[in-house]
Backbone as a printed PyTorch tensor [residue, N CA C, xyz], in Angstrom:
tensor([[[ -43.5120,    9.7530,  -92.5800],
         [ -42.3280,    9.9700,  -93.3910],
         [ -41.3600,    8.7940,  -93.3510]],

        [[ -41.7150,    7.7090,  -92.6260],
         [ -40.9080,    6.4990,  -92.5540],
         [ -41.7520,    5.2930,  -92.9370]],

        [[ -41.1820,    4.4370,  -93.7800],
         [ -41.8140,    3.1700,  -94.1340],
         [ -40.7960,    2.0790,  -93.8310]],

        [[ -41.0530,    1.3530,  -92.7440],
         [ -40.1310,    0.3360,  -92.2590],
         [ -40.8610,   -0.9970,  -92.2150]],

        [[ -40.5660,   -1.8570,  -93.1720],
         [ -41.2290,   -3.1470,  -93.2520],
         [ -40.7970,   -4.0870,  -92.1280]],

        [[ -39.7580,   -3.7260,  -91.3890],
         [ -39.3580,   -4.4900,  -90.2180],
         [ -40.2980,   -4.2800,  -89.0490]],

        [[ -41.1790,   -3.2960,  -89.1630],
         [ -42.1370,   -2.9950,  -88.1010],
         [ -43.4420,   -3.7710,  -88.2510]],

        [[ -43.5800,   -4.4990,  -89.3380],
         [ -44.7770,   -5.3320,  -89.4980],
         [ -44.3750,   -6.7930,  -89.2830]],

        [[ -45.3540,   -7.6530,  -89.1510],
         [ -45.0770,   -9.0650,  -88.9350],
         [ -44.1570,   -9.5960,  -90.0270]],

        [[ -43.1270,  -10.3100,  -89.6110],
         [ -42.1140,  -10.8280,  -90.5280],
         [ -42.7410,  -11.6630,  -91.6510]],

        [[ -43.7020,  -12.4970,  -91.3020],
         [ -44.3630,  -13.3510,  -92.2990],
         [ -45.1280,  -12.5490,  -93.3340]],

        [[ -45.7170,  -11.4420,  -92.9150],
         [ -46.4450,  -10.5830,  -93.8500],
         [ -45.4820,   -9.8900,  -94.8070]],

        [[ -44.4060,   -9.3380,  -94.2720],
         [ -43.4090,   -8.6690,  -95.1220],
         [ -42.8290,   -9.6470,  -96.1450]],

        [[ -42.6600,  -10.8950,  -95.7280],
         [ -42.0990,  -11.9140,  -96.6210],
         [ -43.0460,  -12.2740,  -97.7570]],

        [[ -44.3190,  -11.9350,  -97.6250],
         [ -45.3000,  -12.2300,  -98.6750],
         [ -45.4560,  -11.0930,  -99.6760]],

        [[ -44.7490,   -9.9940,  -99.4720],
         [ -44.8690,   -8.8510, -100.3730],
         [ -43.9880,   -9.0320, -101.6070]],

        [[ -44.5180,   -8.6340, -102.7350],
         [ -43.7870,   -8.6710, -104.0080],
         [ -43.6290,   -7.2560, -104.5380]],

        [[ -42.9050,   -7.1250, -105.6320],
         [ -42.6470,   -5.7950, -106.1910],
         [ -43.9220,   -5.0120, -106.4760]],

        [[ -44.9460,   -5.6810, -106.9850],
         [ -46.1880,   -4.9570, -107.2760],
         [ -46.8220,   -4.4210, -105.9930]],

        [[ -46.6770,   -5.1420, -104.8840],
         [ -47.1920,   -4.6720, -103.6000],
         [ -46.4110,   -3.4480, -103.1090]],

        [[ -45.0870,   -3.5350, -103.1790],
         [ -44.2370,   -2.4130, -102.7550],
         [ -44.5430,   -1.1890, -103.6230]],

        [[ -44.6650,   -1.3940, -104.9240],
         [ -44.9990,   -0.3200, -105.8600],
         [ -46.3070,    0.3600, -105.4540]],

        [[ -47.3310,   -0.4410, -105.2050],
         [ -48.6420,    0.1130, -104.8490],
         [ -48.6030,    0.8640, -103.5200]],

        [[ -47.8820,    0.3230, -102.5530],
         [ -47.7590,    0.9950, -101.2530],
         [ -47.0550,    2.3380, -101.4140]],

        [[ -45.9520,    2.3490, -102.1570],
         [ -45.2090,    3.6010, -102.3570],
         [ -46.0480,    4.6440, -103.0900]],

        [[ -46.8240,    4.2230, -104.0620],
         [ -47.7350,    5.1390, -104.7770],
         [ -48.8110,    5.6710, -103.8300]],

        [[ -49.3850,    4.7610, -103.0520],
         [ -50.4840,    5.1210, -102.1480],
         [ -50.0690,    6.1780, -101.1240]],

        [[ -48.8490,    6.0810, -100.6210],
         [ -48.3840,    7.0460,  -99.6130],
         [ -47.6900,    8.2550, -100.2460]],

        [[ -47.7050,    8.3360, -101.5870],
         [ -47.0450,    9.4340, -102.3060],
         [ -45.5770,    9.5480, -101.8800]],

        [[ -44.8970,    8.4060, -101.9090],
         [ -43.5240,    8.3030, -101.4140],
         [ -42.5610,    9.2810, -102.0620]],

        [[ -42.7140,    9.5390, -103.3430],
         [ -41.7810,   10.4320, -104.0290],
         [ -41.7760,   11.8300, -103.4110]],

        [[ -42.8960,   12.2220, -102.8310],
         [ -43.0120,   13.5570, -102.2410],
         [ -43.0080,   13.5800, -100.7170]],

        [[ -43.2020,   12.4030, -100.0830],
         [ -43.3710,   12.4060,  -98.6280],
         [ -42.4230,   11.5060,  -97.8440]],

        [[ -41.9170,   10.4510,  -98.4730],
         [ -41.1400,    9.4610,  -97.7370],
         [ -39.6950,    9.9230,  -97.5320]],

        [[ -39.2370,    9.8590,  -96.2800],
         [ -37.8560,   10.2240,  -95.9600],
         [ -36.9920,    9.0090,  -95.6500]],

        [[ -37.6190,    7.9570,  -95.1110],
         [ -36.8650,    6.7580,  -94.7220],
         [ -37.5920,    5.5100,  -95.2290]],

        [[ -36.8410,    4.6270,  -95.8990],
         [ -37.3870,    3.3590,  -96.3840],
         [ -36.4720,    2.2320,  -95.9460]],

        [[ -37.0560,    1.2340,  -95.2870],
         [ -36.3240,    0.0280,  -94.9000],
         [ -37.0920,   -1.1800,  -95.4240]],

        [[ -36.4110,   -2.0320,  -96.1630],
         [ -37.0430,   -3.1980,  -96.7880],
         [ -36.8560,   -4.4780,  -95.9820]],

        [[ -36.6720,   -4.3580,  -94.6880],
         [ -36.4680,   -5.5070,  -93.8130],
         [ -37.5510,   -6.5650,  -94.0270]],

        [[ -37.1130,   -7.7890,  -94.2330],
         [ -37.9710,   -8.9750,  -94.4020],
         [ -38.7250,   -9.0300,  -95.7230]],

        [[ -38.5160,   -8.1110,  -96.6290],
         [ -39.1620,   -8.1540,  -97.9530],
         [ -38.3060,   -9.0340,  -98.8700]],

        [[ -38.4170,  -10.3220,  -98.6920],
         [ -37.5150,  -11.2730,  -99.3370],
         [ -37.9180,  -11.6770, -100.7530]],

        [[ -39.0380,  -11.1880, -101.2390],
         [ -39.5110,  -11.5950, -102.5670],
         [ -39.5160,  -10.4580, -103.5780]],

        [[ -38.6520,   -9.4890, -103.4000],
         [ -38.6450,   -8.3650, -104.3340],
         [ -37.3300,   -8.2910, -105.1050]],

        [[ -37.4380,   -7.7990, -106.3270],
         [ -36.2640,   -7.6120, -107.1750],
         [ -35.8040,   -6.1620, -107.1720]],

        [[ -36.6870,   -5.2670, -106.7530],
         [ -36.3760,   -3.8410, -106.7490],
         [ -37.2190,   -3.0490, -107.7260]],

        [[ -37.8980,   -3.7320, -108.6520],
         [ -38.7320,   -3.0330, -109.6330],
         [ -39.8390,   -2.2210, -108.9550]],

        [[ -40.2780,   -2.6680, -107.7890],
         [ -41.3410,   -1.9810, -107.0690],
         [ -40.9440,   -0.6450, -106.4810]],

        [[ -39.6600,   -0.3090, -106.5550],
         [ -39.1830,    0.9720, -106.0330],
         [ -39.3500,    2.1150, -107.0300]],

        [[ -39.8520,    1.8180, -108.1920],
         [ -40.0330,    2.8120, -109.2560],
         [ -40.7350,    4.1020, -108.7950]],

        [[ -41.7480,    4.0440, -107.9230],
         [ -42.4050,    5.2840, -107.4900],
         [ -41.4800,    6.2510, -106.7400]],

        [[ -40.2940,    5.7940, -106.3500],
         [ -39.3320,    6.6890, -105.6940],
         [ -38.5070,    7.4890, -106.6970]],

        [[ -38.6100,    7.1540, -107.9580],
         [ -37.7990,    7.8070, -108.9930],
         [ -37.9260,    9.3210, -108.8940]],

        [[ -36.7750,    9.9860, -108.7770],
         [ -36.7260,   11.4460, -108.7490],
         [ -37.0390,   12.0720, -107.4020]],

        [[ -37.1560,   11.2760, -106.3520],
         [ -37.4590,   11.8450, -105.0340],
         [ -36.3480,   12.7930, -104.6000]],

        [[ -36.7490,   13.9690, -104.1760],
         [ -35.7910,   14.9580, -103.6920],
         [ -35.7600,   15.0030, -102.1700]],

        [[ -36.6530,   14.2420, -101.5120],
         [ -36.7130,   14.3410, -100.0600],
         [ -36.2730,   13.0810,  -99.3190]],

        [[ -36.1700,   11.9470, -100.0130],
         [ -35.7810,   10.7360,  -99.2960],
         [ -34.3550,   10.8830,  -98.7680]],

        [[ -34.1810,   10.5120,  -97.4970],
         [ -32.9030,   10.6860,  -96.8190],
         [ -32.1730,    9.3760,  -96.5660]],

        [[ -32.9320,    8.3080,  -96.3470],
         [ -32.3230,    7.0300,  -95.9950],
         [ -33.0530,    5.8870,  -96.6940]],

        [[ -32.2580,    5.0020,  -97.3080],
         [ -32.8040,    3.7940,  -97.9230],
         [ -31.9430,    2.6290,  -97.4630]],

        [[ -32.6040,    1.6020,  -96.9220],
         [ -31.9190,    0.3860,  -96.5370],
         [ -32.4760,   -0.7300,  -97.4190]],

        [[ -31.6550,   -1.1940,  -98.3420],
         [ -32.0590,   -2.2210,  -99.3050],
         [ -31.8180,   -3.6360,  -98.8070]],

        [[ -31.3230,   -3.7780,  -97.5810],
         [ -31.1120,   -5.1270,  -97.0530],
         [ -32.4290,   -5.6660,  -96.5230]],

        [[ -32.5390,   -6.9650,  -96.5010],
         [ -33.7690,   -7.5810,  -96.0040],
         [ -33.5640,   -8.1920,  -94.6330]],

        [[ -32.3770,   -8.0430,  -94.1040],
         [ -32.0350,   -8.5980,  -92.8050],
         [ -32.2190,   -7.5150,  -91.7550]],

        [[ -32.8710,   -7.8520,  -90.6610],
         [ -33.0690,   -6.8910,  -89.5770],
         [ -31.7220,   -6.4340,  -89.0350]],

        [[ -31.6700,   -5.1920,  -88.5750],
         [ -30.4170,   -4.6320,  -88.0750],
         [ -29.8350,   -5.4380,  -86.9180]],

        [[ -30.6800,   -6.1060,  -86.1410],
         [ -30.1930,   -6.8850,  -85.0030],
         [ -29.6870,   -8.2720,  -85.4190]],

        [[ -29.8920,   -8.6640,  -86.6800],
         [ -29.4450,   -9.9650,  -87.1700],
         [ -28.1080,   -9.8300,  -87.8800]],

        [[ -27.3390,  -10.8900,  -87.8480],
         [ -26.1040,  -10.9520,  -88.6150],
         [ -26.4820,  -11.1460,  -90.0780]],

        [[ -26.0020,  -10.2680,  -90.9580],
         [ -26.3630,  -10.3610,  -92.3680],
         [ -25.9130,  -11.6670,  -92.9960]],

        [[ -24.9410,  -12.3350,  -92.3910],
         [ -24.4730,  -13.6090,  -92.9360],
         [ -25.3140,  -14.7740,  -92.4390]],

        [[ -26.2540,  -14.5080,  -91.5100],
         [ -27.0070,  -15.5930,  -90.8870],
         [ -28.0860,  -16.1800,  -91.7950]],

        [[ -28.4850,  -15.4430,  -92.7900],
         [ -29.4780,  -15.9800,  -93.7370],
         [ -29.2210,  -15.3740,  -95.1080]],

        [[ -29.6270,  -16.0540,  -96.1460],
         [ -29.3520,  -15.5660,  -97.4930],
         [ -30.0420,  -14.2250,  -97.7570]],

        [[ -29.3560,  -13.3770,  -98.4590],
         [ -29.8900,  -12.0730,  -98.8530],
         [ -30.7140,  -12.2630, -100.1180]],

        [[ -31.7840,  -11.5300, -100.2280],
         [ -32.6050,  -11.6410, -101.4220],
         [ -31.8680,  -11.0530, -102.6230]],

        [[ -32.2270,  -11.4880, -103.7850],
         [ -31.5440,  -10.9940, -104.9740],
         [ -32.1420,   -9.6870, -105.5140]],

        [[ -32.0810,   -8.6170, -104.7320],
         [ -32.4810,   -7.3190, -105.2740],
         [ -31.5070,   -7.0220, -106.4040]],

        [[ -32.0420,   -6.6540, -107.5330],
         [ -31.2500,   -6.4910, -108.7460],
         [ -30.6180,   -5.1100, -108.8680]],

        [[ -29.2980,   -5.1000, -109.0260],
         [ -28.5870,   -3.8400, -109.2960],
         [ -29.1490,   -3.1880, -110.5580]],

        [[ -29.4050,   -4.0040, -111.5750],
         [ -29.8570,   -3.4870, -112.8620],
         [ -31.2050,   -2.7720, -112.7540]],

        [[ -32.0440,   -3.1960, -111.8260],
         [ -33.3470,   -2.5540, -111.6570],
         [ -33.2960,   -1.3550, -110.7040]],

        [[ -32.4790,   -1.4550, -109.6620],
         [ -32.4720,   -0.4330, -108.6140],
         [ -31.5450,    0.7410, -108.9230]],

        [[ -30.3820,    0.4840, -109.4830],
         [ -29.4270,    1.5740, -109.7110],
         [ -29.9690,    2.7050, -110.5920]],

        [[ -30.7120,    2.4270, -111.6560],
         [ -31.2710,    3.5380, -112.4350],
         [ -32.2350,    4.4160, -111.6150]],

        [[ -32.9480,    3.8110, -110.6840],
         [ -33.8430,    4.5790, -109.8130],
         [ -33.0080,    5.4270, -108.8600]],

        [[ -31.9720,    4.8120, -108.2700],
         [ -31.1010,    5.5540, -107.3600],
         [ -30.3910,    6.7010, -108.0650]],

        [[ -30.0420,    6.5000, -109.3290],
         [ -29.3850,    7.5670, -110.1040],
         [ -30.2410,    8.8290, -110.2020]],

        [[ -31.5540,    8.6750, -110.1430],
         [ -32.4380,    9.8490, -110.2200],
         [ -32.6470,   10.4930, -108.8540]],

        [[ -32.2480,    9.7910, -107.8010],
         [ -32.4130,   10.2870, -106.4360],
         [ -31.1290,   10.9310, -105.9320]],

        [[ -30.0100,   10.2870, -106.2260],
         [ -28.7230,   10.7630, -105.7220],
         [ -28.1350,   11.7480, -106.7370]],

        [[ -28.5820,   12.9570, -106.6180],
         [ -28.1170,   14.0400, -107.4840],
         [ -27.6550,   15.1880, -106.6000]],

        [[ -26.9690,   16.1390, -107.1840],
         [ -26.5040,   17.2970, -106.4210],
         [ -27.6800,   17.9760, -105.7270]],

        [[ -27.5120,   18.2170, -104.4540],
         [ -28.5610,   18.8660, -103.6840],
         [ -29.6140,   17.9270, -103.1330]],

        [[ -29.4330,   16.6070, -103.3420],
         [ -30.4350,   15.6530, -102.8370],
         [ -30.3680,   15.5900, -101.3140]],

        [[ -31.4280,   15.0910, -100.7180],
         [ -31.5010,   14.9630,  -99.2640],
         [ -30.8410,   13.6810,  -98.7620]],

        [[ -30.4270,   12.7920,  -99.6680],
         [ -29.8910,   11.4800,  -99.3050],
         [ -28.7090,   11.6050,  -98.3440]],

        [[ -28.8330,   10.8900,  -97.2120],
         [ -27.7800,   10.8880,  -96.1920],
         [ -27.1960,    9.5010,  -95.9870]],

        [[ -28.0100,    8.4600,  -96.2170],
         [ -27.5580,    7.0920,  -95.9360],
         [ -28.2230,    6.1300,  -96.9140]],

        [[ -27.3910,    5.2790,  -97.4940],
         [ -27.8810,    4.2590,  -98.4150],
         [ -27.1730,    2.9570,  -98.0740]],

        [[ -27.9390,    1.9420,  -97.6910],
         [ -27.3550,    0.6530,  -97.3410],
         [ -27.7160,   -0.3560,  -98.4170]],

        [[ -26.6680,   -0.9090,  -99.0290],
         [ -26.8400,   -1.8740, -100.1080],
         [ -26.9520,   -3.2860,  -99.5480]],

        [[ -27.5890,   -4.1800, -100.3120],
         [ -27.5930,   -5.5950,  -99.9230],
         [ -26.1600,   -6.1190,  -99.8950]],

        [[ -25.9220,   -7.0630,  -99.0210],
         [ -24.5740,   -7.5980,  -98.8490],
         [ -23.9890,   -8.1200, -100.1550]],

        [[ -24.7910,   -8.7810, -100.9740],
         [ -24.2560,   -9.3780, -102.2000],
         [ -23.8410,   -8.3340, -103.2340]],

        [[ -24.2000,   -7.0750, -103.0340],
         [ -23.7530,   -6.0320, -103.9540],
         [ -22.3070,   -5.6340, -103.7070]],

        [[ -21.8170,   -5.8420, -102.4900],
         [ -20.4550,   -5.3960, -102.1990],
         [ -19.5370,   -6.5000, -101.6970]],

        [[ -19.9920,   -7.7340, -101.7560],
         [ -19.1710,   -8.8850, -101.3970],
         [ -19.1330,   -9.7960, -102.6140]],

        [[ -17.9650,  -10.2010, -102.9860],
         [ -17.8280,  -11.0620, -104.1660],
         [ -18.1680,  -12.5020, -103.8370]],

        [[ -19.4460,  -12.7440, -103.6140],
         [ -19.9330,  -14.0870, -103.3510],
         [ -21.0040,  -14.4090, -104.3710]],

        [[ -21.0070,  -15.6220, -104.8940],
         [ -22.0740,  -15.9940, -105.8290],
         [ -23.4140,  -16.0470, -105.0940]],

        [[ -24.4650,  -15.6860, -105.7920],
         [ -25.8150,  -15.7400, -105.2220],
         [ -26.4360,  -17.0700, -105.6150]],

        [[ -26.9010,  -17.8160, -104.6410],
         [ -27.5390,  -19.0910, -104.9010],
         [ -29.0000,  -18.8170, -105.2590]],

        [[ -29.3150,  -18.8680, -106.5420],
         [ -30.6640,  -18.5480, -106.9950],
         [ -31.5970,  -19.7520, -106.9210]],

        [[ -31.0950,  -20.8790, -106.4590],
         [ -31.9240,  -22.0810, -106.3310],
         [ -32.6250,  -22.1650, -104.9890]],

        [[ -32.5220,  -21.1340, -104.1690],
         [ -33.1140,  -21.1590, -102.8280],
         [ -34.6030,  -21.0050, -102.9160]]])
C-alpha cells in the first residue's frame, strides 16, 4: 500500500520518466490499492505519469517533492513537476469523503522563485 521511490537506488529513481511511473502505478492497481506515494529522486517527471491515480478514493498521502526528507529542499533544484498536469488529477482525488490526509507540494509551487529550466 506504499510506493516510495526513495527506497530504491537514487540513480535508478532518477532514470524514471512519466511513462515508467504510469506503468508502475497501473501495474500495482494504484487507484484501488495505493495509500502512500513518495516521488523522492524521480527528477525526470512532469506529473503526467500520475494519471492512473485519477479518482482514487483510498490514497492518503502524496509527496510530490523529489528531495529526500532528510535533505534540505533548497540544497538541490526541484524538478519541474507541472501544476497544469498534476492539479486536475488531484482535483479528482481530493473530494468530500476522500481518504487524503497529507499532500506535500514541490517547493517551487509555493515559493515565488523562477524555475531554471536550463538545468
